[in-house]
Coordinates of C-alpha atoms in Angstrom, one line a residue:
X1 CA 19.3 0.3 9.2
X2 CA 18.3 -1.7 6.2
X3 CA 15.4 -3.8 8.0
X4 CA 14.9 -7.7 6.1
X5 CA 11.3 -8.4 7.9
X6 CA 9.2 -6.7 5.3
X7 CA 11.7 -7.0 2.0
X8 CA 10.0 -7.6 -1.2
X9 CA 11.2 -11.8 -0.7
X10 CA 9.6 -11.1 3.3
X11 CA 6.3 -10.4 2.5
X12 CA 6.4 -13.0 -0.8
X13 CA 6.5 -16.0 1.9
X14 CA 3.7 -14.1 4.1
X15 CA 2.1 -14.4 1.1
X16 CA 3.0 -18.1 0.4
X17 CA 2.1 -18.8 4.4
X18 CA -1.8 -17.2 3.8
X19 CA -2.1 -18.7 0.4
X20 CA -1.1 -22.0 1.5
X21 CA -3.9 -21.4 4.6
X22 CA -6.9 -20.5 2.3
X23 CA -5.9 -23.3 -0.1
X24 CA -7.1 -25.8 2.4
X25 CA -9.9 -23.1 4.0
X26 CA -11.0 -21.1 1.4
X27 CA -14.5 -23.8 0.5
X28 CA -15.7 -22.8 3.5
X29 CA -15.5 -19.1 2.5
X30 CA -17.1 -19.9 -0.6
X31 CA -19.6 -21.7 0.1
X32 CA -23.2 -20.1 -0.6
X33 CA -25.6 -20.1 2.7
X34 CA -28.7 -19.5 0.4
X35 CA -28.0 -22.7 -1.4
X36 CA -26.2 -24.2 2.7
X37 CA -29.7 -26.7 3.0
X38 CA -30.1 -27.6 -0.4
X39 CA -26.7 -28.9 -0.7
X40 CA -26.3 -30.0 2.5
X41 CA -22.8 -27.6 3.0
X42 CA -22.7 -28.5 7.1
X43 CA -21.8 -32.2 6.5
X44 CA -20.1 -31.4 3.3
X45 CA -17.0 -29.4 5.4
X46 CA -18.0 -29.8 8.5
X47 CA -16.9 -33.6 10.7
X48 CA -17.6 -31.7 14.4
X49 CA -20.9 -30.9 15.8
X50 CA -21.7 -27.2 15.0
X51 CA -22.4 -26.9 19.2
X52 CA -18.6 -27.2 19.7
X53 CA -17.8 -25.0 17.2
X54 CA -19.6 -21.7 18.8
X55 CA -18.0 -23.2 21.6
X56 CA -14.7 -22.8 21.1
X57 CA -15.3 -19.4 18.8
X58 CA -16.2 -18.1 22.4
X59 CA -13.4 -18.8 24.0
X60 CA -10.7 -18.8 21.9
X61 CA -12.2 -15.3 20.3
X62 CA -9.7 -13.4 21.4
X63 CA -6.2 -14.7 20.1
X64 CA -3.0 -13.0 22.1
X65 CA -0.9 -14.5 19.8
X66 CA 0.3 -15.9 16.6
X67 CA 1.4 -20.1 17.1
X68 CA 5.4 -20.7 16.9
X69 CA 4.3 -23.1 14.5
X70 CA 2.9 -21.4 11.8
X71 CA 5.1 -18.1 12.0
X72 CA 8.6 -20.0 11.8
X73 CA 7.1 -23.1 9.1
X74 CA 3.6 -22.2 7.7
X75 CA 2.2 -24.9 7.9
X76 CA -0.1 -27.1 10.5
X77 CA 0.4 -30.1 10.1
X78 CA -0.5 -32.7 12.4
X79 CA -0.8 -36.0 10.9
X80 CA -3.2 -36.3 9.0
X81 CA -4.9 -32.8 9.9
X82 CA -4.0 -29.2 8.3
X83 CA -5.0 -26.3 9.9
X84 CA -7.8 -28.3 11.5
X85 CA -9.1 -30.4 8.2
X86 CA -8.4 -33.7 7.8
X87 CA -6.9 -34.3 4.5
X88 CA -8.4 -37.2 3.9
X89 CA -12.2 -36.3 4.0
X90 CA -11.4 -32.4 3.4
X91 CA -13.1 -32.1 6.7
X92 CA -13.4 -29.6 9.8
X93 CA -11.5 -32.3 12.5
X94 CA -10.3 -29.7 15.0
X95 CA -11.9 -26.2 15.3
X96 CA -8.9 -25.2 17.9
X97 CA -6.2 -25.3 15.0
X98 CA -8.6 -24.1 12.5
X99 CA -8.6 -20.8 15.2
X100 CA -5.4 -20.6 15.2
X101 CA -4.2 -20.8 12.6
X102 CA -6.7 -18.1 11.1
X103 CA -5.3 -15.7 13.2
X104 CA -1.9 -16.4 12.6
X105 CA -2.7 -15.9 9.1
X106 CA -4.4 -12.8 10.0
X107 CA -2.2 -9.5 9.3
X108 CA -2.2 -8.8 12.9
X109 CA -1.1 -12.6 13.3
X110 CA 1.8 -11.8 10.2
X111 CA 3.3 -9.2 11.9
X112 CA 3.7 -6.7 8.6
X113 CA 1.7 -3.5 9.3
X114 CA 3.4 -0.8 11.0
X115 CA 1.5 1.4 13.6
X116 CA 0.4 5.5 12.9
X117 CA 1.6 6.6 15.4
X118 CA 5.2 5.5 15.0
X119 CA 5.1 6.3 10.5
X120 CA 3.6 9.5 11.7
X121 CA 7.1 10.1 13.9
X122 CA 9.0 8.9 11.2
X123 CA 8.0 11.0 8.7
X124 CA 8.2 13.9 10.6
X125 CA 11.1 13.4 11.9
X126 CA 13.1 12.9 8.9
X127 CA 15.8 15.7 7.1
X128 CA 13.7 16.0 4.2
X129 CA 10.7 17.1 5.5
X130 CA 9.7 20.5 6.3
X131 CA 7.0 21.7 9.5
X132 CA 4.2 20.0 9.6
X133 CA 2.0 23.9 9.3
X134 CA -1.8 24.1 11.0
X135 CA -3.8 25.8 9.7
X136 CA -6.6 25.9 13.0
X137 CA -10.1 25.4 11.5
X138 CA -10.8 22.6 13.2
X139 CA -13.6 21.2 11.3
X140 CA -14.7 17.9 12.6
X141 CA -15.0 19.2 16.0
X142 CA -18.5 20.4 14.9
X143 CA -20.5 17.5 15.3
X144 CA -22.8 19.6 12.9
X145 CA -20.8 18.0 10.1
X146 CA -18.8 14.2 10.6
X147 CA -21.0 11.4 12.3
X148 CA -17.8 9.6 14.6
X149 CA -17.0 7.2 12.3
X150 CA -16.2 9.5 9.7
X151 CA -14.4 12.3 11.8
X152 CA -12.7 9.4 13.3
X153 CA -10.5 8.1 9.6
X154 CA -10.8 11.7 8.3
X155 CA -8.2 13.5 11.4
X156 CA -6.5 9.7 11.2
X157 CA -6.1 9.4 7.4
X158 CA -5.3 13.0 7.2
X159 CA -2.6 13.6 9.4
X160 CA -0.7 11.0 7.7
X161 CA -0.9 12.5 4.5
X162 CA -0.2 15.6 5.8
X163 CA 3.0 14.0 6.4
X164 CA 3.7 12.4 3.3
X165 CA 3.7 16.5 1.9
X166 CA 5.2 17.2 4.3
X167 CA 8.5 14.5 3.5
X168 CA 8.3 14.7 -0.2
X169 CA 8.1 18.8 -0.2
X170 CA 4.7 19.3 -2.1
X171 CA 1.7 21.1 -1.3
X172 CA -0.8 18.8 -3.7
X173 CA -2.8 16.2 -2.9
X174 CA -5.1 14.4 -4.8
X175 CA -8.2 12.4 -3.4
X176 CA -9.7 9.6 -5.8
X177 CA -13.1 9.0 -5.5
X178 CA -13.3 12.4 -3.4
X179 CA -17.3 11.5 -2.6
X180 CA -18.9 14.6 -0.9
X181 CA -15.0 15.7 0.2
X182 CA -15.0 15.2 3.7
X183 CA -10.8 14.6 3.5
X184 CA -10.6 17.1 1.4
X185 CA -11.5 19.7 2.6
X186 CA -9.8 19.1 5.8
X187 CA -6.9 18.5 4.2
X188 CA -7.2 22.8 2.7
X189 CA -8.5 23.9 5.4
X190 CA -5.9 22.6 8.8
X191 CA -3.2 21.6 6.5
X192 CA -3.5 24.4 4.1
X193 CA -2.3 22.0 0.9
X194 CA -3.9 22.3 -2.3
X195 CA -6.5 19.4 -2.8
X196 CA -7.9 18.2 -5.8
X197 CA -10.8 15.8 -5.0
X198 CA -11.7 13.9 -8.6
X199 CA -15.3 11.0 -8.5
X200 CA -16.9 10.0 -11.4
X201 CA -20.4 11.6 -10.0
X202 CA -21.4 15.2 -10.9
X203 CA -23.6 14.3 -7.9
X204 CA -21.0 14.6 -5.1
X205 CA -18.2 16.8 -6.7
X206 CA -21.1 19.6 -6.6
X207 CA -22.0 18.0 -2.9
X208 CA -19.1 18.5 -2.9
X209 CA -18.6 22.2 -3.3
X210 CA -21.6 22.6 -1.5
X211 CA -20.6 21.6 1.9
X212 CA -16.7 22.7 1.4
X213 CA -18.0 25.7 0.9
X214 CA -20.4 25.6 4.5
X215 CA -16.9 24.2 5.9
X216 CA -15.5 27.3 4.8
X217 CA -17.9 29.7 6.5
X218 CA -18.0 27.3 9.4
X219 CA -13.9 27.6 9.7
X220 CA -13.6 31.1 9.6
X221 CA -16.6 31.3 12.1
X222 CA -14.6 28.8 15.0
X223 CA -11.2 31.0 13.5
X224 CA -13.2 34.4 15.5
X225 CA -14.0 32.5 18.3
X226 CA -11.4 30.8 19.2
X227 CA -8.8 33.0 18.3
X228 CA -7.3 34.5 21.8
X229 CA -7.9 30.9 23.5
X230 CA -5.9 29.1 20.9
X231 CA -2.1 28.1 21.0
X232 CA 0.1 26.0 18.6
X233 CA 0.5 22.6 19.0
X234 CA 3.9 21.3 19.3
X235 CA 5.2 18.1 18.5
X236 CA 6.9 16.7 22.0
X237 CA 11.1 16.1 21.0
X238 CA 11.8 12.9 19.9
X239 CA 14.5 10.4 18.7
X240 CA 15.0 10.6 14.1
X241 CA 13.8 7.2 13.1
X242 CA 14.4 6.2 9.1
X243 CA 11.8 4.8 7.9
X244 CA 13.5 1.4 7.6
X245 CA 13.6 0.7 11.1
X246 CA 9.8 1.0 11.9
X247 CA 8.7 -1.9 13.6
X248 CA 6.0 -3.7 12.7
X249 CA 2.8 -4.9 14.5
X250 CA 2.6 -2.0 16.4
X251 CA -1.9 -2.3 17.2
X252 CA -3.3 1.3 16.9
X253 CA -6.4 1.4 19.5
X254 CA -5.3 4.1 22.1
X255 CA -2.9 6.6 19.8
X256 CA -5.6 7.2 17.9
X257 CA -7.9 10.5 17.6
X258 CA -11.5 9.7 18.3
X259 CA -13.8 12.5 18.3
X260 CA -17.5 13.2 17.2
X261 CA -19.4 14.6 14.6
X262 CA -22.8 13.7 12.3
X263 CA -22.5 14.5 8.7
X264 CA -21.3 11.1 6.5
X265 CA -18.9 11.5 3.5
X266 CA -19.7 9.4 0.2
X267 CA -16.9 6.9 0.4
X268 CA -16.2 5.4 -4.1
X269 CA -17.3 6.0 -6.6
X270 CA -21.2 6.4 -7.0
X271 CA -23.6 7.4 -4.7
X272 CA -27.2 7.4 -5.1
X273 CA -28.4 11.5 -5.5
X274 CA -30.3 11.6 -2.9
X275 CA -27.8 11.5 -0.4
X276 CA -25.8 14.8 -0.6
X277 CA -29.0 16.3 2.2
X278 CA -28.7 13.3 3.9
X279 CA -27.9 14.5 7.6
X280 CA -27.3 11.8 10.0
X281 CA -27.7 14.1 13.2
X282 CA -28.5 12.2 16.4
X283 CA -27.7 8.3 15.6
X284 CA -27.5 5.8 18.6
X285 CA -25.3 3.5 19.4
X286 CA -27.9 1.3 18.9
X287 CA -28.9 2.0 15.5
X288 CA -25.3 1.4 14.5
X289 CA -25.2 -2.3 15.9
X290 CA -28.8 -3.5 14.2
X291 CA -27.4 -1.4 10.7
X292 CA -23.9 -3.3 11.0
X293 CA -26.1 -6.4 11.5
X294 CA -28.5 -6.1 9.2
X295 CA -25.1 -5.8 7.0
X296 CA -23.1 -8.3 7.6
X297 CA -25.9 -11.3 7.3
X298 CA -26.9 -9.5 3.6
X299 CA -23.1 -10.2 2.9
X300 CA -23.7 -13.6 4.5
X301 CA -26.0 -13.7 1.5
X302 CA -24.3 -14.7 -1.8
X303 CA -26.6 -14.2 -4.2
X304 CA -26.4 -10.7 -3.6
X305 CA -30.0 -10.0 -2.0
X306 CA -29.2 -6.7 -0.4
X307 CA -31.4 -4.3 -0.1
X308 CA -33.9 -2.9 -3.2
X309 CA -33.7 0.6 -2.5
X310 CA -36.7 2.4 -5.0
X311 CA -34.8 5.8 -5.6
X312 CA -37.2 7.6 -7.0
X313 CA -38.3 7.5 -3.2
X314 CA -36.0 8.6 -0.5
X315 CA -38.0 7.3 2.3
X316 CA -36.7 3.5 0.4
X317 CA -33.2 4.7 1.3
X318 CA -31.6 2.7 4.1
X319 CA -30.7 5.3 6.8
X320 CA -27.3 6.4 7.5
X321 CA -26.4 4.2 10.2
X322 CA -25.2 1.9 7.1
X323 CA -22.8 3.9 5.8
X324 CA -20.6 3.8 9.2
X325 CA -20.8 -0.4 9.3
X326 CA -18.4 -2.5 6.6
X327 CA -18.4 -0.7 3.3
X328 CA -20.5 1.3 1.8
X329 CA -21.0 0.0 -1.6
X330 CA -22.4 -3.3 0.3
X331 CA -26.2 -1.5 0.8
X332 CA -25.8 1.2 -1.8
X333 CA -25.7 0.4 -6.1
X334 CA -22.7 1.6 -7.6
X335 CA -23.3 4.9 -9.7
X336 CA -23.0 3.9 -13.2
X337 CA -19.9 4.8 -14.3
X338 CA -19.0 5.2 -18.7
X339 CA -14.9 5.0 -19.5
X340 CA -13.5 7.6 -21.0
X341 CA -13.4 5.7 -24.1
X342 CA -17.7 5.2 -24.5
X343 CA -18.3 9.5 -23.4
X344 CA -18.8 11.5 -26.7
X345 CA -16.4 14.0 -27.9
X346 CA -19.3 16.5 -26.2
X347 CA -19.1 15.0 -23.3
X348 CA -16.0 15.0 -23.3
X349 CA -15.8 18.7 -23.3
X350 CA -18.8 19.3 -21.0
X351 CA -16.9 17.9 -18.5
X352 CA -13.4 19.0 -18.9
X353 CA -15.3 22.8 -19.1
X354 CA -17.4 21.8 -16.1
X355 CA -14.3 21.2 -13.9
X356 CA -12.8 24.3 -15.2
X357 CA -15.5 26.4 -14.6
X358 CA -16.0 25.0 -10.8
X359 CA -11.8 25.5 -10.6
X360 CA -12.5 29.4 -11.2
X361 CA -15.3 29.6 -9.6
X362 CA -14.0 27.9 -6.3
X363 CA -10.8 30.0 -6.7
X364 CA -12.9 33.0 -6.9
X365 CA -15.0 32.3 -4.3
X366 CA -12.7 31.4 -2.1
X367 CA -10.3 34.9 -2.5
X368 CA -6.9 32.7 -3.8
X369 CA -4.4 30.7 -2.8
X370 CA -4.0 33.0 0.7
X371 CA -7.1 32.6 2.0
X372 CA -6.4 28.7 3.1
X373 CA -9.5 27.0 0.3
X374 CA -7.3 25.5 -1.9
X375 CA -10.1 22.7 -2.2
X376 CA -11.3 21.8 -6.0
X377 CA -13.8 19.4 -6.9
X378 CA -13.5 17.5 -10.0
X379 CA -15.8 15.3 -12.4
X380 CA -14.1 12.2 -13.9
X381 CA -13.8 8.8 -14.0
X382 CA -10.1 8.1 -13.4
X383 CA -8.2 4.7 -14.3
X384 CA -4.3 3.4 -13.8
X385 CA -4.4 5.0 -17.9
X386 CA -5.8 8.7 -17.4
X387 CA -4.3 11.8 -17.8
X388 CA -4.0 13.4 -15.2
X389 CA -2.8 17.1 -16.8
X390 CA -5.9 16.7 -18.4
X391 CA -8.0 17.2 -15.9
X392 CA -5.5 19.5 -13.4
X393 CA -4.6 22.1 -15.6
X394 CA -1.9 22.7 -12.4
X395 CA -0.7 20.1 -11.7
X396 CA 2.8 19.7 -9.6
X397 CA 4.5 17.2 -7.5
X398 CA 1.7 15.7 -5.6
X399 CA 0.4 12.8 -2.7
X400 CA -2.6 10.7 -3.8
X401 CA -4.9 9.7 -1.2
X402 CA -8.1 7.7 -1.0
X403 CA -10.3 7.0 1.9
X404 CA -11.8 3.5 1.1
X405 CA -12.1 3.5 -2.7
X406 CA -14.7 1.2 -3.7
X407 CA -13.1 -2.2 -5.5
X408 CA -11.0 -1.7 -8.4
X409 CA -10.7 2.0 -7.7
X410 CA -7.8 1.2 -4.6
X411 CA -6.0 -1.1 -7.5
X412 CA -5.9 1.8 -10.0
X413 CA -4.9 4.4 -7.8
X414 CA -1.4 1.9 -6.6
X415 CA -0.9 1.6 -11.2
X416 CA -1.9 5.7 -11.3
X417 CA 1.0 5.8 -8.4
X418 CA 4.0 3.6 -9.9
X419 CA 2.7 5.0 -13.9
X420 CA 3.1 9.3 -13.1
X421 CA 6.1 10.3 -12.0
X422 CA 4.1 13.7 -10.8
X423 CA 3.1 11.0 -7.9
X424 CA 5.9 11.2 -5.0
X425 CA 3.7 9.4 -2.3
X426 CA 0.3 7.4 -2.1
X427 CA -2.5 6.8 1.1
X428 CA -4.8 4.0 -0.5
X429 CA -7.1 2.7 2.2
X430 CA -9.8 0.1 0.0
X431 CA -12.9 -1.5 0.4
X432 CA -15.6 -3.6 -1.3
X433 CA -13.3 -6.2 -1.9
X434 CA -16.8 -8.4 -4.0
X435 CA -16.6 -5.1 -6.3
X436 CA -12.7 -6.2 -7.4
X437 CA -12.3 -7.9 -10.8
X438 CA -10.5 -10.5 -10.6
X439 CA -8.0 -11.1 -13.6
X440 CA -7.9 -15.7 -12.7
X441 CA -11.7 -16.5 -11.8
X442 CA -12.5 -19.1 -13.6
X443 CA -16.0 -17.6 -14.3
X444 CA -14.4 -14.3 -15.7
X445 CA -17.4 -12.7 -15.1
X446 CA -16.0 -9.3 -13.6
X447 CA -13.1 -9.2 -16.2
X448 CA -14.5 -9.0 -19.4
X449 CA -15.4 -5.6 -20.2
X450 CA -11.9 -4.5 -18.9
X451 CA -8.3 -5.7 -19.9
X452 CA -7.1 -4.7 -16.2
X453 CA -8.0 -6.8 -13.3
X454 CA -8.0 -5.6 -9.6
X455 CA -6.9 -8.8 -8.4
X456 CA -4.1 -9.8 -8.2
X457 CA -2.1 -6.8 -8.5
X458 CA 1.1 -8.1 -8.0
X459 CA 3.7 -10.0 -10.6
X460 CA 4.4 -12.4 -7.6
X461 CA 0.5 -13.4 -7.9
X462 CA -0.3 -13.4 -11.1
X463 CA 2.8 -15.5 -12.1
X464 CA 0.4 -18.1 -10.0
X465 CA -2.5 -17.5 -11.3
X466 CA -3.8 -17.2 -7.8
X467 CA -7.4 -16.4 -7.5
X468 CA -10.2 -15.9 -4.4
X469 CA -13.6 -16.3 -5.0
X470 CA -16.9 -13.6 -5.3
X471 CA -17.5 -14.9 -2.4
X472 CA -14.6 -15.1 -0.5
X473 CA -13.9 -11.5 -1.8
X474 CA -17.9 -11.3 -0.3
X475 CA -16.4 -12.8 2.6
X476 CA -13.7 -10.6 2.9
X477 CA -16.0 -7.5 3.9
X478 CA -17.0 -8.7 7.2
X479 CA -16.0 -7.1 10.1
X480 CA -15.1 -9.8 13.2
X481 CA -13.8 -7.0 15.5
X482 CA -17.0 -6.0 15.3
X483 CA -18.9 -9.7 15.6
X484 CA -16.8 -10.3 18.7
X485 CA -18.1 -7.2 20.2
X486 CA -22.1 -9.3 19.8
X487 CA -22.9 -7.0 17.1
X488 CA -23.2 -9.9 15.4
X489 CA -25.2 -11.6 12.9
X490 CA -29.2 -11.0 12.0
X491 CA -29.1 -15.3 11.7
X492 CA -33.5 -15.0 11.9
X493 CA -32.7 -13.6 8.0
X494 CA -30.1 -15.8 6.4
X495 CA -32.3 -19.0 7.7
X496 CA -35.3 -18.3 6.1
X497 CA -33.4 -17.3 2.7
X498 CA -31.9 -21.4 2.6
X499 CA -35.1 -22.3 3.5
X500 CA -36.9 -20.8 1.4
X501 CA -34.2 -21.7 -1.9
X502 CA -35.4 -25.4 -0.4
X503 CA -39.4 -24.5 -1.4
X504 CA -38.4 -23.0 -4.4
X505 CA -35.9 -25.9 -5.1
X506 CA -39.1 -28.4 -3.7
X507 CA -41.8 -26.8 -5.7
X508 CA -40.7 -24.2 -8.8
X509 CA -38.1 -27.4 -10.5
X510 CA -34.7 -25.5 -8.8
X511 CA -36.3 -22.0 -10.4
X512 CA -34.2 -19.4 -11.2
X513 CA -34.5 -16.1 -12.2
X514 CA -32.7 -12.1 -12.6
X515 CA -35.0 -10.6 -9.7
X516 CA -33.7 -10.7 -6.1
X517 CA -35.7 -11.7 -3.5
X518 CA -34.3 -8.4 -1.8
X519 CA -34.4 -7.1 1.6
X520 CA -37.7 -8.8 1.9
X521 CA -37.0 -10.0 5.5
X522 CA -37.4 -6.5 7.3
X523 CA -40.9 -5.7 6.0
X524 CA -42.6 -10.0 6.9
X525 CA -43.8 -10.5 10.4
X526 CA -43.2 -14.4 10.3
X527 CA -41.6 -16.6 7.9
X528 CA -45.0 -17.3 6.7
X529 CA -45.2 -13.8 5.7
X530 CA -41.9 -14.0 4.2
X531 CA -42.2 -16.4 1.7
X532 CA -45.5 -15.0 0.6
X533 CA -43.9 -11.8 -0.3
X534 CA -40.6 -13.4 -1.9
X535 CA -42.8 -15.0 -4.0
X536 CA -44.7 -12.0 -4.8
X537 CA -41.8 -10.7 -5.6
X538 CA -40.4 -13.9 -8.0
X539 CA -43.6 -13.1 -9.8
X540 CA -44.1 -16.6 -8.6
X541 CA -47.8 -19.4 -8.8
X542 CA -48.5 -18.7 -5.2
X543 CA -51.8 -22.0 -5.3
X544 CA -49.0 -23.9 -5.1
X545 CA -48.1 -23.7 -1.3
X546 CA -50.3 -22.5 1.8
X547 CA -49.6 -21.2 4.7
X548 CA -49.4 -25.0 6.3
X549 CA -47.1 -26.5 4.0
X550 CA -44.2 -23.0 5.0
X551 CA -44.9 -23.1 8.1
X552 CA -44.1 -26.8 7.9
X553 CA -40.2 -26.0 6.2
X554 CA -39.5 -23.7 8.7
X555 CA -40.5 -26.4 11.6
X556 CA -38.7 -29.5 10.0
X557 CA -34.8 -27.1 9.6
X558 CA -35.7 -24.7 12.7
X559 CA -33.3 -26.9 14.7
X560 CA -30.9 -26.7 12.2
X561 CA -30.3 -23.0 12.4
X562 CA -27.4 -23.3 15.1
X563 CA -25.2 -25.3 12.0
X564 CA -25.7 -22.2 10.0
X565 CA -24.6 -19.8 12.3
X566 CA -21.4 -21.4 13.1
X567 CA -20.6 -22.4 9.6
X568 CA -20.9 -18.5 9.5
X569 CA -18.8 -17.1 12.7
X570 CA -16.2 -19.7 10.7
X571 CA -16.7 -17.6 7.8
X572 CA -16.2 -14.3 9.8
X573 CA -13.1 -15.6 11.0
X574 CA -11.8 -16.5 7.8
X575 CA -12.0 -12.5 7.1
X576 CA -9.2 -11.4 8.4
X577 CA -6.8 -13.8 6.1
X578 CA -8.4 -13.5 2.9
X579 CA -8.8 -9.2 3.6
X580 CA -5.0 -9.1 4.0
X581 CA -4.0 -11.5 1.1
X582 CA -5.4 -9.0 -1.1
X583 CA -3.1 -6.3 1.2
X584 CA 0.2 -8.2 1.0
X585 CA -0.7 -8.5 -3.0
X586 CA -1.3 -5.0 -3.2
X587 CA 2.0 -4.3 -1.2
X588 CA 3.9 -6.7 -2.8
X589 CA 3.0 -4.8 -6.3
X590 CA 4.5 -1.4 -4.8
X591 CA 7.5 -3.4 -3.7
X592 CA 8.2 -4.7 -7.0
X593 CA 9.0 -1.1 -8.7
X594 CA 12.4 -0.4 -8.9
X595 CA 11.4 3.7 -8.9
X596 CA 9.5 3.4 -4.8
X597 CA 12.0 3.2 -2.2
X598 CA 9.7 2.9 0.8
X599 CA 6.3 0.6 1.5
X600 CA 4.0 -0.7 4.3
X601 CA 1.0 -2.0 5.3
X602 CA 0.1 1.0 8.7
X603 CA -3.6 0.3 10.7
X604 CA -4.4 3.8 9.9
X605 CA -8.0 3.2 11.8
X606 CA -9.7 1.4 15.2
X607 CA -11.1 -1.6 13.9
X608 CA -14.2 -1.0 15.6
X609 CA -15.3 2.5 14.2
X610 CA -14.2 1.2 11.0
X611 CA -13.5 -2.2 10.2
X612 CA -11.6 -1.5 6.8
X613 CA -8.8 0.4 8.9
X614 CA -5.7 -0.8 6.8
X615 CA -3.7 1.6 3.9
X616 CA -1.0 0.8 1.6
X617 CA 1.2 3.5 1.7
X618 CA 4.2 4.5 -1.2
X619 CA 7.4 6.8 -1.4
X620 CA 8.7 7.9 -4.4
X621 CA 12.0 8.9 -3.2
X622 CA 14.9 9.6 -5.2
X623 CA 18.2 10.0 -3.5
X624 CA 16.7 9.7 -0.5
X625 CA 18.2 6.6 0.1
X626 CA 16.0 4.1 1.9
X627 CA 16.0 1.1 1.7
X628 CA 13.8 -1.9 2.9

């Protein structure tokens, strides 16, 4: 049965609805928190008191459904108010209407996502699919290897990937941005798939090789000790469904596998060298909450005043709870990645030789195909133009995956899927939207080094020259569900930074510098101490100020701190809408391709455990007569 709910035309209408809403509200997300007081941001955008905003957010934070007027018409206009904003002044006058509209234009409100369990049932119960075979390894049951967040992600995604491989009758999987290789190792050990993990960092691939060896050793020990107690897993009988019959809008919470473990796999393009040996054993829930709070605050500081790391000092590296909150790139600087065109011939040959040697060692150490150890970590910088056969000599038809691929790597993964005939399906979960390059951003900062940008991806949005702006994409990284559960914003650090900006304006002539204030707040004992530390970091003349003058600024603006709290809570509320537009653009791109028989958005993870919880799934299936 064909479904028009998620057809190309339907997705384009959803995109139009979100665009209309963001055309009115995006200015809030793009406002600079650092400039909150110097530019009088509250009065610029708000015509209501901050207490009213906070009260409405508290009362309306748990929306159960989208108002009909937004679903059916894509616009909430009453008299001269649109989505809560006055048409004349462009200021917010109706907080409740804005909150309702924000939910209506998020992915849950739009009803465009399928549930993970339903997708799995459909993939497994088709004539084309072969039985899903599992190699009993139970790697992630051990707390020695993954923390609960990573264990949840790896198990949930690997089951989908294995089902895609089953559906497409392939045994190869290519994991782009594989990091430390936890997903790769699990896919090879649990499902017997031949997995190639590609990462631009040689540190990551070497670390993945060592972790893979340990996981294999653990797997063998586990199998020996549990062989007598093991029983095969039998799928309960279920009615057969076609892909196009999946009902959208299912929220995946209770159906998701939740386990615990302790080592964090690296997500994205690169990580600092010392992280390869990081162990997260013994993390507490409070540590994760504190980490998430700090990261949320860092996101809201659009001057990128993120923690500055001393790479030579392991003690200065952020603790691993940071890796469990939001997207990892918000904390750690991305390792330098040199495009292939800029590599010397010697370096290209060295990398190729290193890859071949690593694959040979992996084959010998694993005892060949029969051992079930089929994971090969490879070092390479990949783009949509990369010839996979130059990296993977034994390339066959395969599934391409990416778990929390940072910035432009996520859209590049989808471009590769479309461009390479040997890639029959894709499952991509992106993160770090602030690292996306935008083709139509007036500043054109991100696209100068590349002719291909990460956003927009679809021809539909590109024809309209749509852009979000970097601050809005930064806001899209915020985790609404976590903030709603009390893992909130570290407001004092934001307040300190905004008041510091006032001091810089008044005493240093709106001083601008390439230097960053950085993570001064965590070391400061008071606002006065914070300012002195910041001035030393910026190498400014301290004789212009005194303790009493600095404290005077704090006392003047302290009563207005509630304005900043209310404004940033509105930013958090808009985050799912911005993320939704980015993901709808990627889905629209796949639906525009004639040879992609099926594509959808699926909620893979619990957003409280993993805020970047949505995946883009696509299947090329000539002759399978799938319809959208």
